[in-house]
mmCIF file with all atom_site columns, C-alpha atoms in Angstrom:
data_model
loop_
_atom_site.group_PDB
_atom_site.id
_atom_site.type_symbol
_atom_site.label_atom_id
_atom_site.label_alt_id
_atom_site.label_comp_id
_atom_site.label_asym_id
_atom_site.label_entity_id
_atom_site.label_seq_id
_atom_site.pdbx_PDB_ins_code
_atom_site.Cartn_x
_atom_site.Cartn_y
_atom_site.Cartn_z
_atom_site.occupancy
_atom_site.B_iso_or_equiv
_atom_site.pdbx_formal_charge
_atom_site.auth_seq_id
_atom_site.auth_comp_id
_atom_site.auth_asym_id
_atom_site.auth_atom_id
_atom_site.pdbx_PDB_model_num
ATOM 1   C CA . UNK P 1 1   ? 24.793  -4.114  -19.593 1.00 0.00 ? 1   UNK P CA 1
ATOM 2   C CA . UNK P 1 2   ? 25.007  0.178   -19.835 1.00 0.00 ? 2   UNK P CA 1
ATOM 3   C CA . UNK P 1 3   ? 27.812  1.157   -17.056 1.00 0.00 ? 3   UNK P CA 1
ATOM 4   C CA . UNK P 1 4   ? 26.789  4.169   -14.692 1.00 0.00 ? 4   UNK P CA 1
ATOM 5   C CA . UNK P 1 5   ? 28.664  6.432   -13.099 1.00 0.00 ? 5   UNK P CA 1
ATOM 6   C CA . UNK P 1 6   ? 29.193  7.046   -9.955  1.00 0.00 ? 6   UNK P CA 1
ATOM 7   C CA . UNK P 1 7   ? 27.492  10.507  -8.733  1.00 0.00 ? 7   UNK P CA 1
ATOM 8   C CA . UNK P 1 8   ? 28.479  12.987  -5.438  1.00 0.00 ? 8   UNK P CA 1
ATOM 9   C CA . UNK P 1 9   ? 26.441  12.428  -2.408  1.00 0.00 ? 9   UNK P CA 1
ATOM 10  C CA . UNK P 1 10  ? 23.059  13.777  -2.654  1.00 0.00 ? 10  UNK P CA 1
ATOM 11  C CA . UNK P 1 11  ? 22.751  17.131  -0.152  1.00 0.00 ? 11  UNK P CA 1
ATOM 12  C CA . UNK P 1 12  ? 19.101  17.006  0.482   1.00 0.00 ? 12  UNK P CA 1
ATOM 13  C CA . UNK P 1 13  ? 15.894  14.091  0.233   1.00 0.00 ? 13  UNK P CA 1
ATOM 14  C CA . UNK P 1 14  ? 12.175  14.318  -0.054  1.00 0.00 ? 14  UNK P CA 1
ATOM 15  C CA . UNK P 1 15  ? 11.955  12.930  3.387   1.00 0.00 ? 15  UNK P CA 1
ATOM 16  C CA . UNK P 1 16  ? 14.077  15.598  5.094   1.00 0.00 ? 16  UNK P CA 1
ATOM 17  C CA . UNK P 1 17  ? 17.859  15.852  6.243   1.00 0.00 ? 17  UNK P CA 1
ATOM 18  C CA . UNK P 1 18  ? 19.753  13.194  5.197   1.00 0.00 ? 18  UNK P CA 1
ATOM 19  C CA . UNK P 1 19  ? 21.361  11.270  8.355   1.00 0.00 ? 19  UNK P CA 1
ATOM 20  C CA . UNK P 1 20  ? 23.325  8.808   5.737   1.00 0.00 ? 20  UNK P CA 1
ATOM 21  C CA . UNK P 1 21  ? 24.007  7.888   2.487   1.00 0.00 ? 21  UNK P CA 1
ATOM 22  C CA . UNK P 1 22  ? 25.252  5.084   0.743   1.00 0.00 ? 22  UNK P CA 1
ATOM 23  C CA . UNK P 1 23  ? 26.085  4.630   -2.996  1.00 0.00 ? 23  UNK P CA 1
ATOM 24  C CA . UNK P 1 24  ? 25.048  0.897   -3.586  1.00 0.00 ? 24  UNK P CA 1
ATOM 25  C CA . UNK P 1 25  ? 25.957  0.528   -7.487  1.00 0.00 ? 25  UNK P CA 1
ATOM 26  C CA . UNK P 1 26  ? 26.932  3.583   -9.092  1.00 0.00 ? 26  UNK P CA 1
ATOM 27  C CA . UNK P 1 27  ? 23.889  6.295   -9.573  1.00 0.00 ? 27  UNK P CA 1
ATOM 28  C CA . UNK P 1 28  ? 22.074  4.771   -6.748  1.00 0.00 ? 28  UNK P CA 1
ATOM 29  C CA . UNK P 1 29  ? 22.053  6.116   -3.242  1.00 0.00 ? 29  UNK P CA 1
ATOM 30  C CA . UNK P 1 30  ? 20.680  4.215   -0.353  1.00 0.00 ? 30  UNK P CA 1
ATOM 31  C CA . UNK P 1 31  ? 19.190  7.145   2.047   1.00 0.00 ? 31  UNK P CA 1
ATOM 32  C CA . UNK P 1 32  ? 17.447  7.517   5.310   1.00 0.00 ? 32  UNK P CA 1
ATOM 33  C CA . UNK P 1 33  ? 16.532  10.665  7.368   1.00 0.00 ? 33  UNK P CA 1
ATOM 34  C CA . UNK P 1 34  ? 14.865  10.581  10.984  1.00 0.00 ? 34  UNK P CA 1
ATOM 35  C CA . UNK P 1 35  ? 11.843  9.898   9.607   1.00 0.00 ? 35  UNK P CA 1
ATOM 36  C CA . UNK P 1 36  ? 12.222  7.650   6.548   1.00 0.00 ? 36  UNK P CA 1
ATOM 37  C CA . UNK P 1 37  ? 14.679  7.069   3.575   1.00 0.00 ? 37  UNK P CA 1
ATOM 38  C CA . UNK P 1 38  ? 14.817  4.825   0.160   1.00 0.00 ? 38  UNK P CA 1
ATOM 39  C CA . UNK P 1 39  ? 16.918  5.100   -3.056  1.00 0.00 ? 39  UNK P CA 1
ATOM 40  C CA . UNK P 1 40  ? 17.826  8.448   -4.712  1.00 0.00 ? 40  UNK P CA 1
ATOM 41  C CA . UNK P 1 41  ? 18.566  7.932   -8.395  1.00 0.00 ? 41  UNK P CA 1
ATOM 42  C CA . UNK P 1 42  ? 21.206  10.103  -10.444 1.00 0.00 ? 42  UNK P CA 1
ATOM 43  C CA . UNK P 1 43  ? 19.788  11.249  -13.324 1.00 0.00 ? 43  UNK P CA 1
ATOM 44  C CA . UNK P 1 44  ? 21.445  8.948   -15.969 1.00 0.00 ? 44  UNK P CA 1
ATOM 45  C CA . UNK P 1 45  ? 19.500  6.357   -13.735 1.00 0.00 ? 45  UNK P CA 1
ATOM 46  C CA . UNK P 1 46  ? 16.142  7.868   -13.926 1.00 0.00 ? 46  UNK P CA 1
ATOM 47  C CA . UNK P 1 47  ? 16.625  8.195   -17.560 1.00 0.00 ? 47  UNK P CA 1
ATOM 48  C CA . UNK P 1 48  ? 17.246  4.786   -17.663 1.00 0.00 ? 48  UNK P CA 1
ATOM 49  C CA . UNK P 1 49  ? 13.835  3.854   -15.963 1.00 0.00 ? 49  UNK P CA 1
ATOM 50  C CA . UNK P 1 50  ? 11.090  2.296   -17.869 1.00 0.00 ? 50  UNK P CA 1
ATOM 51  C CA . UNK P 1 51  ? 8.466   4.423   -17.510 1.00 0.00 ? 51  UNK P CA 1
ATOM 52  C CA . UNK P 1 52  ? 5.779   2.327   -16.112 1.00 0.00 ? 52  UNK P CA 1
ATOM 53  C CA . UNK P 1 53  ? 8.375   2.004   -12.986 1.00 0.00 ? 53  UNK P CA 1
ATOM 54  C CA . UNK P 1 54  ? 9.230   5.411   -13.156 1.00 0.00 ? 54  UNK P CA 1
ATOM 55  C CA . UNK P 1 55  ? 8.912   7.882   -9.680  1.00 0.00 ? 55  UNK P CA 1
ATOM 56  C CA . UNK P 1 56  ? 8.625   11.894  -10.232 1.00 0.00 ? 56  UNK P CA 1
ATOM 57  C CA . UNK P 1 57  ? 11.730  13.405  -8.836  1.00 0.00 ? 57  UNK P CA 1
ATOM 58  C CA . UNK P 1 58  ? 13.931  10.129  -8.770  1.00 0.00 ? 58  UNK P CA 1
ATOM 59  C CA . UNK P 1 59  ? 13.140  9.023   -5.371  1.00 0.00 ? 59  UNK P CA 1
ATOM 60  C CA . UNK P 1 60  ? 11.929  5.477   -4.412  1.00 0.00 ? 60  UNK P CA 1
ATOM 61  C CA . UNK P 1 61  ? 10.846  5.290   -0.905  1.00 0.00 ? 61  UNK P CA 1
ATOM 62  C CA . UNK P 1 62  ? 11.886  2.709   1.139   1.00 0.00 ? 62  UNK P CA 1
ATOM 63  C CA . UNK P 1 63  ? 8.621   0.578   2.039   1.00 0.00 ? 63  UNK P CA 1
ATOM 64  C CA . UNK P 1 64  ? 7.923   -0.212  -1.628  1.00 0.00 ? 64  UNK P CA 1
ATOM 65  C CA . UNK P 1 65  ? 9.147   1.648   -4.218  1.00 0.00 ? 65  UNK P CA 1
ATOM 66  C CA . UNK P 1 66  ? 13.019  0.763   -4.037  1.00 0.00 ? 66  UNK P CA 1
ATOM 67  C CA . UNK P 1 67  ? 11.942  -3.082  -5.200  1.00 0.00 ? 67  UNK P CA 1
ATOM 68  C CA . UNK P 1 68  ? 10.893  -1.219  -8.753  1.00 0.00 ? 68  UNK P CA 1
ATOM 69  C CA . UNK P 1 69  ? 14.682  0.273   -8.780  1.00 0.00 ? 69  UNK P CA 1
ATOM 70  C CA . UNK P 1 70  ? 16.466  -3.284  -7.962  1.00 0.00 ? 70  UNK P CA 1
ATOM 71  C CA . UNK P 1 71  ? 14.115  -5.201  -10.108 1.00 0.00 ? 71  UNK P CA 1
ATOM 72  C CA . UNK P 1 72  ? 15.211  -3.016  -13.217 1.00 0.00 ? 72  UNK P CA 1
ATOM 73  C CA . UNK P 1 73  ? 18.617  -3.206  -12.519 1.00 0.00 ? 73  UNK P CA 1
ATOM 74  C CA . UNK P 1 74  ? 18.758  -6.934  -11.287 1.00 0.00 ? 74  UNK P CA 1
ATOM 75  C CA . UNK P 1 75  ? 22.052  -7.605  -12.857 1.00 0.00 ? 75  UNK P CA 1
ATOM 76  C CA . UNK P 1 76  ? 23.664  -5.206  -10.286 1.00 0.00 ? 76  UNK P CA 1
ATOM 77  C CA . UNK P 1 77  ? 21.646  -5.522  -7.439  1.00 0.00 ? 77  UNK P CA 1
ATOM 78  C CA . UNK P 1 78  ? 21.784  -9.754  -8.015  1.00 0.00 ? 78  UNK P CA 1
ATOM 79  C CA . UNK P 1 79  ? 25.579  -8.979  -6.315  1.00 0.00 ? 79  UNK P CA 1
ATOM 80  C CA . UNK P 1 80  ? 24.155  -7.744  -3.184  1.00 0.00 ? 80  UNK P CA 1
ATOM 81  C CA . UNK P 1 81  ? 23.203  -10.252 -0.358  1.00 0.00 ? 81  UNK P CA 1
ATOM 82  C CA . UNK P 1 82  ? 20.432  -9.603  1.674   1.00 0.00 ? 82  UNK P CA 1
ATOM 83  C CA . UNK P 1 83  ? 19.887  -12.290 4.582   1.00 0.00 ? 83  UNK P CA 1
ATOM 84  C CA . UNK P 1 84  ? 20.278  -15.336 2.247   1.00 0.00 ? 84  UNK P CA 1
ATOM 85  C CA . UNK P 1 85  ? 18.828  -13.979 -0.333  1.00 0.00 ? 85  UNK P CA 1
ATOM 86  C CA . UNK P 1 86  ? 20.110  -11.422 -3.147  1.00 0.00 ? 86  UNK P CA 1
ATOM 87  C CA . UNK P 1 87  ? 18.231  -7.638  -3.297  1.00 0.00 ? 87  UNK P CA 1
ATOM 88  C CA . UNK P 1 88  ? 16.882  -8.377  -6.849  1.00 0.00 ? 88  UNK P CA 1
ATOM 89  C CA . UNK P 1 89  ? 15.554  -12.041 -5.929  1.00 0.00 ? 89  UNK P CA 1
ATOM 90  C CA . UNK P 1 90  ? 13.426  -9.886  -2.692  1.00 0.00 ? 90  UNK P CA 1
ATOM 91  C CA . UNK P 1 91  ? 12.883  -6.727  -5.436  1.00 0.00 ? 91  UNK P CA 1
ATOM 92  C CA . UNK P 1 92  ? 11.567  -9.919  -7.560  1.00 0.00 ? 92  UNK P CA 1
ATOM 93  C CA . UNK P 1 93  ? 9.238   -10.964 -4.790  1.00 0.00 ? 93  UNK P CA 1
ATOM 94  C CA . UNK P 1 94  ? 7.835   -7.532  -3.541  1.00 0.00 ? 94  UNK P CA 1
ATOM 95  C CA . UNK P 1 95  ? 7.440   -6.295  -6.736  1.00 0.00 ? 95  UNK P CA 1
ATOM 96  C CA . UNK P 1 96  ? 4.998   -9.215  -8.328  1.00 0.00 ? 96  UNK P CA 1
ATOM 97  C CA . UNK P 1 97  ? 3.065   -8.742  -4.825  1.00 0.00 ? 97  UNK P CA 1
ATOM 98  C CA . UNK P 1 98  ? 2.301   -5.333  -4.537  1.00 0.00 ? 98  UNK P CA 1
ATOM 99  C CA . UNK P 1 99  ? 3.012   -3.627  -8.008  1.00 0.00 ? 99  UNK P CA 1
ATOM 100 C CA . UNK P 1 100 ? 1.595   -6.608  -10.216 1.00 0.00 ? 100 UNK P CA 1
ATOM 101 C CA . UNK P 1 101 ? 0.969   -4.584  -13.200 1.00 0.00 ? 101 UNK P CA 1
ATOM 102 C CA . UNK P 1 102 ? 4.765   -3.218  -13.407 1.00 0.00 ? 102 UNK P CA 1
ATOM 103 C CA . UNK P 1 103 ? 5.533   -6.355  -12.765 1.00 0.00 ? 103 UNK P CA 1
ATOM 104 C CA . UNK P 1 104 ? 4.056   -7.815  -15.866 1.00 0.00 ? 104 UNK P CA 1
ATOM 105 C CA . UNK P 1 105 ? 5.758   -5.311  -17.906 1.00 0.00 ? 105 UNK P CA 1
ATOM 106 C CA . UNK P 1 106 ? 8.904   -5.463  -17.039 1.00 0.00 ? 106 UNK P CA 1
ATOM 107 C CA . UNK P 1 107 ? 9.307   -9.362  -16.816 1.00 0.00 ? 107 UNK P CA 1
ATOM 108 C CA . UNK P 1 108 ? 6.576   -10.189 -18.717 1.00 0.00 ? 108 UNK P CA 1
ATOM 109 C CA . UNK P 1 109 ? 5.873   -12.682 -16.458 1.00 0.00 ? 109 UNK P CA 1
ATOM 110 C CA . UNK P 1 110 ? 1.698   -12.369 -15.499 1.00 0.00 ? 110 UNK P CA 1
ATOM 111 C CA . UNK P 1 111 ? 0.727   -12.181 -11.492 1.00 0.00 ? 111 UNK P CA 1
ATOM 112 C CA . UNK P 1 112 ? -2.119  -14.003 -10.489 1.00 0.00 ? 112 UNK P CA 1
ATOM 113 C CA . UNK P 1 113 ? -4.567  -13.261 -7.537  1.00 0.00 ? 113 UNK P CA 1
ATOM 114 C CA . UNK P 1 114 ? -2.306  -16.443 -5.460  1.00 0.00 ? 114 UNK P CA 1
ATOM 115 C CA . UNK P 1 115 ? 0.762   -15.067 -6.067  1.00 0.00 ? 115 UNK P CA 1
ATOM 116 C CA . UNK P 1 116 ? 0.120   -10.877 -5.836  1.00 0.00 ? 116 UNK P CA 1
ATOM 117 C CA . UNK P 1 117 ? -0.968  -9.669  -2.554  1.00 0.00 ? 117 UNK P CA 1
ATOM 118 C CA . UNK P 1 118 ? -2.569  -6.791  -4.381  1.00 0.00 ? 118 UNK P CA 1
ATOM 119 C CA . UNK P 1 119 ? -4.365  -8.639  -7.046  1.00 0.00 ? 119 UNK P CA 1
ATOM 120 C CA . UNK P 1 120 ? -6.151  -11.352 -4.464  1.00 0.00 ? 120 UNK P CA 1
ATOM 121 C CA . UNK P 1 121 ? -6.645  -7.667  -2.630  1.00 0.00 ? 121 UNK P CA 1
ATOM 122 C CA . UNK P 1 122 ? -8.721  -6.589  -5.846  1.00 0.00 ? 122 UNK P CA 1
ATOM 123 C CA . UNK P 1 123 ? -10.468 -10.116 -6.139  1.00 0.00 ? 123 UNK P CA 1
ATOM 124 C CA . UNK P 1 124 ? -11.550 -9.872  -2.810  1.00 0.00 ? 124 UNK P CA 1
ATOM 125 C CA . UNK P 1 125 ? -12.528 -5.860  -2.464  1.00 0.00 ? 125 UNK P CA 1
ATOM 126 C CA . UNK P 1 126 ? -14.212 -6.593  -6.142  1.00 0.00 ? 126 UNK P CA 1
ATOM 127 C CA . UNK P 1 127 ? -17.065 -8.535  -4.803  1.00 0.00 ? 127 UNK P CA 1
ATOM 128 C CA . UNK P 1 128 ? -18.233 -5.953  -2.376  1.00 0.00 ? 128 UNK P CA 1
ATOM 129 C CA . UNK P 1 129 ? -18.565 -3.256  -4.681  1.00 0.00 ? 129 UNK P CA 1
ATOM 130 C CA . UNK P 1 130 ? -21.757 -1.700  -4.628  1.00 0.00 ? 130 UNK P CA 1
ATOM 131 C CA . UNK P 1 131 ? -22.142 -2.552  -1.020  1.00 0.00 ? 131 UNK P CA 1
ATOM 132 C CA . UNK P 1 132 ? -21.693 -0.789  2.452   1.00 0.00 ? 132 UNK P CA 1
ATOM 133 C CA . UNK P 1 133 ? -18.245 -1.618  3.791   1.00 0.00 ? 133 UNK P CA 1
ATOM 134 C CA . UNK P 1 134 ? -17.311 -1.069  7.499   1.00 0.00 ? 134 UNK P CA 1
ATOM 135 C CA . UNK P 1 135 ? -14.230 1.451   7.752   1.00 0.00 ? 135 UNK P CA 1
ATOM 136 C CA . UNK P 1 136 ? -14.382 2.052   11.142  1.00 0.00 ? 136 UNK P CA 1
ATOM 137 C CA . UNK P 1 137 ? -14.800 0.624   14.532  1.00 0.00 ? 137 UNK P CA 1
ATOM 138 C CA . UNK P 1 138 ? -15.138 2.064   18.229  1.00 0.00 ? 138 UNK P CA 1
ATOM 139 C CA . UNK P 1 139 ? -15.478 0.053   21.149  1.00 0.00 ? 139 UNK P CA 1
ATOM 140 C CA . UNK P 1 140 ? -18.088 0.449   24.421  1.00 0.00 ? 140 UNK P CA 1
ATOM 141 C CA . UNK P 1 141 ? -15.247 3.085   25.252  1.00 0.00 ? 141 UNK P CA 1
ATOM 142 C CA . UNK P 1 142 ? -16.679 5.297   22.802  1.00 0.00 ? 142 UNK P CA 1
ATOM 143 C CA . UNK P 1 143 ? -19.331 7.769   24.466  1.00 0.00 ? 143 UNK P CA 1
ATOM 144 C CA . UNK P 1 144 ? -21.972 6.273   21.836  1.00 0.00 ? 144 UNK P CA 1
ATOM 145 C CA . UNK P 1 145 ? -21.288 2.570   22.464  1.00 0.00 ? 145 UNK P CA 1
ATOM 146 C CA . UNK P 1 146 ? -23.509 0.617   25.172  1.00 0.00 ? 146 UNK P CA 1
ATOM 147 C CA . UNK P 1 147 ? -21.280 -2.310  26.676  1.00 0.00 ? 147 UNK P CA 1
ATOM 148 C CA . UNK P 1 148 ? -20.902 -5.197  24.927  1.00 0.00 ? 148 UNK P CA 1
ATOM 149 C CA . UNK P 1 149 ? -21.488 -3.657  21.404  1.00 0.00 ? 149 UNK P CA 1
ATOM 150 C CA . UNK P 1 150 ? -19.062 -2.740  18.904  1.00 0.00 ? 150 UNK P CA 1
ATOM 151 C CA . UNK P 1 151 ? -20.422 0.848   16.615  1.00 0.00 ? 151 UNK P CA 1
ATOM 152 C CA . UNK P 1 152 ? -19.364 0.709   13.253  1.00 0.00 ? 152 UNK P CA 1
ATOM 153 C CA . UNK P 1 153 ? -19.209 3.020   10.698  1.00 0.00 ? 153 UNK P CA 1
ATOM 154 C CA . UNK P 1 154 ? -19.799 2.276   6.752   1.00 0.00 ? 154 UNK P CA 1
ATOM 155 C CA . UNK P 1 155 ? -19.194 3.612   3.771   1.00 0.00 ? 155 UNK P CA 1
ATOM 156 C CA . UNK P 1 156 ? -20.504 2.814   -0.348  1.00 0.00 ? 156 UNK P CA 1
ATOM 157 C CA . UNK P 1 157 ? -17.678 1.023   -2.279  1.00 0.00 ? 157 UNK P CA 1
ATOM 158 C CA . UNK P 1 158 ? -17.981 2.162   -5.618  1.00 0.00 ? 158 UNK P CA 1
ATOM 159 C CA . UNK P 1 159 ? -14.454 1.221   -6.910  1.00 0.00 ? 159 UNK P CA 1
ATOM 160 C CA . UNK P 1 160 ? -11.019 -0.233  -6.236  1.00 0.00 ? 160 UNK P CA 1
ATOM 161 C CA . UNK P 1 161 ? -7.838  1.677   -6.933  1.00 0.00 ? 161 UNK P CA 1
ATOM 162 C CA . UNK P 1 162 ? -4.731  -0.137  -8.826  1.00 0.00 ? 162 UNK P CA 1
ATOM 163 C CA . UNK P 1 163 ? -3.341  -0.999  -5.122  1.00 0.00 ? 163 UNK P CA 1
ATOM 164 C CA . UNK P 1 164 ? -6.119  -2.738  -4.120  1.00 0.00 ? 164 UNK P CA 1
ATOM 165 C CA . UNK P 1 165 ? -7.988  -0.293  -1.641  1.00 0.00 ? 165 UNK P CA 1
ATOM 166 C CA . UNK P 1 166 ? -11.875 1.239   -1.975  1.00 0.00 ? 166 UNK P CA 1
ATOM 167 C CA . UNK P 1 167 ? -13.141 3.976   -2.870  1.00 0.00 ? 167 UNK P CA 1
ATOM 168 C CA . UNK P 1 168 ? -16.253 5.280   -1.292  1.00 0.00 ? 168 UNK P CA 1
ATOM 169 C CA . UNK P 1 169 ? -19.246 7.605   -2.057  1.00 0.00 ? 169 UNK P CA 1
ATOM 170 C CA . UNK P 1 170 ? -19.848 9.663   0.273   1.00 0.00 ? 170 UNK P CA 1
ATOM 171 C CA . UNK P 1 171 ? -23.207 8.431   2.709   1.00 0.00 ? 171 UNK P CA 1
ATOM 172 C CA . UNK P 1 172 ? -21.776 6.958   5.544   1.00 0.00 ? 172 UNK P CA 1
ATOM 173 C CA . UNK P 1 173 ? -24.225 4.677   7.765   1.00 0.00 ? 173 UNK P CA 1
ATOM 174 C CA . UNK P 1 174 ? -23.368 4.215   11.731  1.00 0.00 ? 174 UNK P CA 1
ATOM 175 C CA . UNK P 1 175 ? -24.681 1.073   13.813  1.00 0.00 ? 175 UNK P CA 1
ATOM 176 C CA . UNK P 1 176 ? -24.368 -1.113  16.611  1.00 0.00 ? 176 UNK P CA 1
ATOM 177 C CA . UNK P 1 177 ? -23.689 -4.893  16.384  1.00 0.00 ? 177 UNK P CA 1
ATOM 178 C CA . UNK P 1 178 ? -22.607 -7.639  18.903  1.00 0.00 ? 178 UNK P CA 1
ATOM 179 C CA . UNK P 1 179 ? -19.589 -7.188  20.028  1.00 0.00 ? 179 UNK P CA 1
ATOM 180 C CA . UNK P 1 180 ? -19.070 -11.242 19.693  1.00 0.00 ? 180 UNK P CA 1
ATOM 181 C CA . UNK P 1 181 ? -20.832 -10.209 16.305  1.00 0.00 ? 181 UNK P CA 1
ATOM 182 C CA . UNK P 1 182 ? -18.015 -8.297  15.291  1.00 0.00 ? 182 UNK P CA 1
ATOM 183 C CA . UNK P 1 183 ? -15.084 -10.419 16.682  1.00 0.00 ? 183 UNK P CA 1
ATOM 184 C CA . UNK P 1 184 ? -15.854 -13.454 13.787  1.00 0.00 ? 184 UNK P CA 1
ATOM 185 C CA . UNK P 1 185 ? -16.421 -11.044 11.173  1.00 0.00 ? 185 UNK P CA 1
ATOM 186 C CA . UNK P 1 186 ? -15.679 -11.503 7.744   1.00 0.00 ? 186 UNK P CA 1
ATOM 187 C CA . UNK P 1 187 ? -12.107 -10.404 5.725   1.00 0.00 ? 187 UNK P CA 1
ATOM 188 C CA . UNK P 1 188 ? -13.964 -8.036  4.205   1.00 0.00 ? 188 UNK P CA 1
ATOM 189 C CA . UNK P 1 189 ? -17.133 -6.623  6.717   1.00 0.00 ? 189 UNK P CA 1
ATOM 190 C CA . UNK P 1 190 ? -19.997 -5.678  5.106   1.00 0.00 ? 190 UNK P CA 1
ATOM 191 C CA . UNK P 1 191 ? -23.101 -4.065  6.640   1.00 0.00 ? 191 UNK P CA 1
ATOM 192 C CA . UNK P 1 192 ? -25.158 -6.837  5.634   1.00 0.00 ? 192 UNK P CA 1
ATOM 193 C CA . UNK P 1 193 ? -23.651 -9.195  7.047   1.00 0.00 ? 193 UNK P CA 1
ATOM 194 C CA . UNK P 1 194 ? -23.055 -7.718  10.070  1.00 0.00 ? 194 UNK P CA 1
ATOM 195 C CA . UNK P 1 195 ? -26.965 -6.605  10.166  1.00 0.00 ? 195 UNK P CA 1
ATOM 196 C CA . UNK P 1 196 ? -26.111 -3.605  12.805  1.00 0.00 ? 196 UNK P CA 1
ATOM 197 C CA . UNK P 1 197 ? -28.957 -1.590  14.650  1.00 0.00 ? 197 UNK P CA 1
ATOM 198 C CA . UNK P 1 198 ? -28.982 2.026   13.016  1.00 0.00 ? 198 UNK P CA 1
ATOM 199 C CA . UNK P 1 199 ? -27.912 4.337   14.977  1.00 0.00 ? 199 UNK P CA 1
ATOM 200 C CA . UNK P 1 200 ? -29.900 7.793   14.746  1.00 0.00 ? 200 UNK P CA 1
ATOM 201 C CA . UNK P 1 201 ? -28.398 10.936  14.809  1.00 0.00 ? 201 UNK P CA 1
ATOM 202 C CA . UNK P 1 202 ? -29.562 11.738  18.040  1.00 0.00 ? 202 UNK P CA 1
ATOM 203 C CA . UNK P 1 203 ? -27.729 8.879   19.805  1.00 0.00 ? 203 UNK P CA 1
ATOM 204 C CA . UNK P 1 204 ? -24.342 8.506   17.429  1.00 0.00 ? 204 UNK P CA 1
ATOM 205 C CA . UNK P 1 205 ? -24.268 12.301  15.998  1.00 0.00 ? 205 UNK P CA 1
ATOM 206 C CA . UNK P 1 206 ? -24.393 13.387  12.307  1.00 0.00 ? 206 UNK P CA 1
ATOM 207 C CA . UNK P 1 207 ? -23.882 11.209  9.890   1.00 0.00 ? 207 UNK P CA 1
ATOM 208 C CA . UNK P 1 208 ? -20.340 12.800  8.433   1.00 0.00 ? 208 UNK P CA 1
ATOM 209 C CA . UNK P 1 209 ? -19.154 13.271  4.495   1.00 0.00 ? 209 UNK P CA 1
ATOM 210 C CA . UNK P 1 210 ? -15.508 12.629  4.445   1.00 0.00 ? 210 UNK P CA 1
ATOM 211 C CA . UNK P 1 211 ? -12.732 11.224  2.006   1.00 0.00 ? 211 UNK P CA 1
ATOM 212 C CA . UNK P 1 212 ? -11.290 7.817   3.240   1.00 0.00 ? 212 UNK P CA 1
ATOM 213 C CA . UNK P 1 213 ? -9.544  4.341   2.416   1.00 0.00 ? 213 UNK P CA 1
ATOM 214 C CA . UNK P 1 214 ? -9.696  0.876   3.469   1.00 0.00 ? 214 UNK P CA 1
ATOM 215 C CA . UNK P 1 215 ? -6.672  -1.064  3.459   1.00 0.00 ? 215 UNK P CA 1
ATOM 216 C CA . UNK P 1 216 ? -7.547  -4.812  3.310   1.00 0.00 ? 216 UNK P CA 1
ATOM 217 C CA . UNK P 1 217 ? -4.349  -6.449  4.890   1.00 0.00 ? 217 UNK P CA 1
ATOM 218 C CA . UNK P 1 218 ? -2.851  -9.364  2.203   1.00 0.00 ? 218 UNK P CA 1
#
C-alpha cells in the first residue's frame, strides 16, 4: 500500500469558507462550509486517482462523489466506522448504485439494473425514448388549471445521460388530465398514457423552449 503524507489544512473550498476541516487519512480532508462540504484531496492523492474516478480540481462533494475517493483507497478508509458499517463497505455500496460504470472499472465487478440505482434508472427512462414525458405538474392552484384537473407539461425524450436522467428536444406539449388520472400514474408518465386534453395557447400560454431534466427517483 503507497503511504501519503499528511498535508496543512486547506485555506479555501469550492463550496465557500471553510467552517471545518478534518484530515481523515493523510492527504484527505473532510470539509464543510455553510452551504455544503466533501473531501479535498492533496495533490499526491489526486495523482493517485484512477482517472475514470478522477474530479477536476481535487474536490469530491459530499452527496456522491466522496464514495469514488473511499472506494479507491478502501484499505484506509476500511479503518473508519461509520454506524456499523466501515466508510469503504458504504463507498462500496453508493458507488455500484449511482456511478456503475466507475464502479466496474475499478473493482471489476459488473452492476446490473437490480443492484445500480442508476442503471434500473436507464432501463426504465430507455423505454420511453422517443416519447413525450411529463416534467412538470401544477395543480387547480395554477391560474390555468380548472378544479379537479392536474396541467402537465411534456417534453420529447431523445436520450439518457450516463446518470440516468433525459434529455429533451425542445417542443414542449401542455394538457389537462384527471386529477385522480394523475394520482395512479405511472413511474415514468408519459403523455400517452395519461391521454391529457391539449391545452391551446390561448388558455395555458405559449408553448415555451427551455433546457431541462427529469430525475426519475431509484
Amino acid at each position: 500500500m503507497t503511504h501519503f503524507s499528511r498535508t496543512p489544512k486547506p485555506s479555501h473550498s469550492p463550496w465557500g469558507q471553510i467552517d471545518y476541516a478534518d484530515q481523515i487519512v493523510p492527504g484527505v480532508w473532510s470539509v464543510g462550509t455553510p452551504s455544503h462540504g466533501g473531501f479535498l484531496l492533496s495533490p499526491e492523492r489526486q495523482t493517485a486517482m484512477p482517472a475514470v474516478a478522477r474530479r477536476a480540481g481535487a474536490a469530491y462533494e459530499e452527496d456522491a462523489e466522496w464514495s469514488l475517493v473511499a472506494l479507491v483507497f478502501a484499505d484506509e478508509f476500511s479503518a473508519i466506522s461509520c454506524a456499523e458499517r466501515t466508510m469503504a463497505d458504504i463507498a462500496r455500496d453508493h458507488v455500484r448504485n449511482y456511478y456503475p460504470d466507475e464502479y466496474a472499472h475499478l473493482t471489476g465487478d459488473t452492476p446490473t439494473a437490480e443492484t445500480s440505482h442508476v442503471l434500473r434508472r436507464r432501463e426504465i427512462c430507455s423505454a420511453a425514448i422517443g416519447q413525450f414525458v411529463v416534467t412538470s405538474a401544477f395543480g387547480d392552484w395554477a391560474d390555468w388549471v380548472p378544479d379537479g384537473k392536474v396541467g402537465i407539461i411534456a417534453r420529447e425524450a431523445i436520450g439518457i445521460t450516463r446518470e440516468g436522467h433525459y434529455e429533451y428536444g425542445d417542443v414542449e406539449r401542455r394538457g389537462l388530465v384527471d386529477a385522480a388520472r394523475y394520482d395512479n400514474r405511472a413511474i415514468v408518465s408519459l403523455w400517452d398514457d395519461l391521454n391529457p386534453a391539449l391545452c391551446d395557447e390561448g388558455a395555458a400560454g405559449p408553448l415555451f423552449r427551455k433546457t431541462a431534466t427529469l430525475t426519475i427517483q431509484g
